[in-house]
Amino acid sequence: MVELVVLVLLCIVLLGPVLFVWGLVDMRKGSGTRGGILTILGATTMGLVFWAYNAISHMNFSKGRVLRLKGRARVARRTLGDGWADDAAPRLEGLTPWQRTVLGEAWMYSAGMEHASIPAFAKLSLKLSALGAPSELLEACHLAALDEVRHARRCFALARAYSGLPWSAGAIPELGQGHPPRPSSGDGDEWSRLVRGSLLDGCLGEGLAASVAAEASRRASDPVVRETLAVIAEDEERHAELGWDVLAFALERGGGKARQALHLALDALDTQRTPTLPNIPGVDEGFLARNGVLPQAELGRLMEDCLQQTRARASAWVEPAARTQRPRVMMPPCSSSPNISSSASTGKT
Ligand SMILES: [Fe+2]
Ligand SMILES: [Fe+2]
C-alpha cells in the first residue's frame, strides 16, 4: 500500500514535466499544434501540483513557540531519514492516496513548527539567563523545550505514517549563521523585546495553539490523533502560562521601558490575523475535522477568544491601579503532563 501511494504521487509530480518536455520536442519536430497543447498541459499540471503543495503545507494546525531569526519565522529543511519520530500508528484504512497526502503534509507542517519551537525555547533560555531570571523560569523554559521534542517526534511519526515517506527534520542553516548584533540603545531594548515576544509568541501564540489543539482533539475520530492533540493542548497551555510568567518577570525588572513595551505590544494584538485555510479539492471540512484540522470559522472564533482574553489579562497589568501591584510570578506544575510517547503512540488505550 505504501509503495502504491508513493508511486501515484511520483506519477502526479512527474506528469507535468513529462508533458512539457514532450510538447517542446513535438514542436521542434514540426507538430506545432499538438506540441503547443502538450506544453500548455504540462505547464498547467506543474502549476497545479505546486499550488496543491503550497496550499496543504500552509494549513493551520497546532503550533508551538515560533522560531524567529532576523524577524522571520524559520523551520528546519525537510529530509528523509530517522531520528525524529516515535512509534505512533494512526488508522490508515479507507483513506485514498490523496487524503493520505493531504494529512501527511498537514502533520509535516505541524512537525516543522514543533521542531522549530525547540531552538526557540533555547533562545528564550539564553535571553532569560542574560537578564538574570530566577531558576524557576529557566527550569520551565527547558522543560517546555523537552515537551516540544516529544511534540515534534509525534508529528513526524504521523506525517510518515500518512505519507508513506520517512520524513525527518533536516538542518536550520539560518541558526548557524552568525548575525551582527542588533543596534541597541541600552538594556531597556532587551526588556522591550522580551515583553513583546512573551505577549505575542508566548501568551497569545501558545494560548491559541492550546485552544486549537484542544478543540481539534475533541473533533478527531482517530484515537492516536485525538490523544496526541489532547497532550499537545495541555502542554501548550502550560507554555502559554510560562509566557505570562516571563512577562511578569520583565515588567517587574524592566522598569518603565518594559511597561511602555507592553502598551505597544497590546496595540500589536490588533494586527494579529487568523491564518487562512486553503480550499483543497477532494477533502471537505468534515474529513479534515475528523482528522484533527479545524474549519476556518472555528479557527477564527478561537483566535477572537484568545485575543480577547490576552488583551484583558495584559491590560490589567498596565492599568494605573496595577502599577503598585507586583505581577503574579507563579510556575505551573511541570511534572504532571502525560507522556505523549507512552500514552498515545499506538492508539491502544
Ligand atoms: Fe508544541
Ligand atoms: Fe509550545
Short mmCIF file of C-alpha atoms in Angstrom, two decimals, residues 259 313-327:
data_model
loop_
_atom_site.label_atom_id
_atom_site.label_comp_id
_atom_site.label_asym_id
_atom_site.label_seq_id
_atom_site.Cartn_x
_atom_site.Cartn_y
_atom_site.Cartn_z
CA ARG A 259 5.74 48.80 30.73
CA ARG A 313 -5.29 39.88 31.18
CA ALA A 314 -2.37 42.00 29.92
CA SER A 315 -4.32 45.27 30.12
CA ALA A 316 -4.90 44.69 33.83
CA TRP A 317 -1.12 44.87 34.29
CA VAL A 318 -0.79 48.31 32.74
CA GLU A 319 -3.82 49.91 34.41
CA PRO A 320 -2.83 52.66 36.90
CA ALA A 321 -4.16 50.59 39.83
CA ALA A 322 -1.99 47.66 38.81
CA ARG A 323 1.22 49.65 38.78
CA THR A 324 1.66 49.36 42.50
CA GLN A 325 0.97 45.60 42.43
CA ARG A 326 3.59 43.01 41.69
CA PRO A 327 2.59 40.91 38.65
#
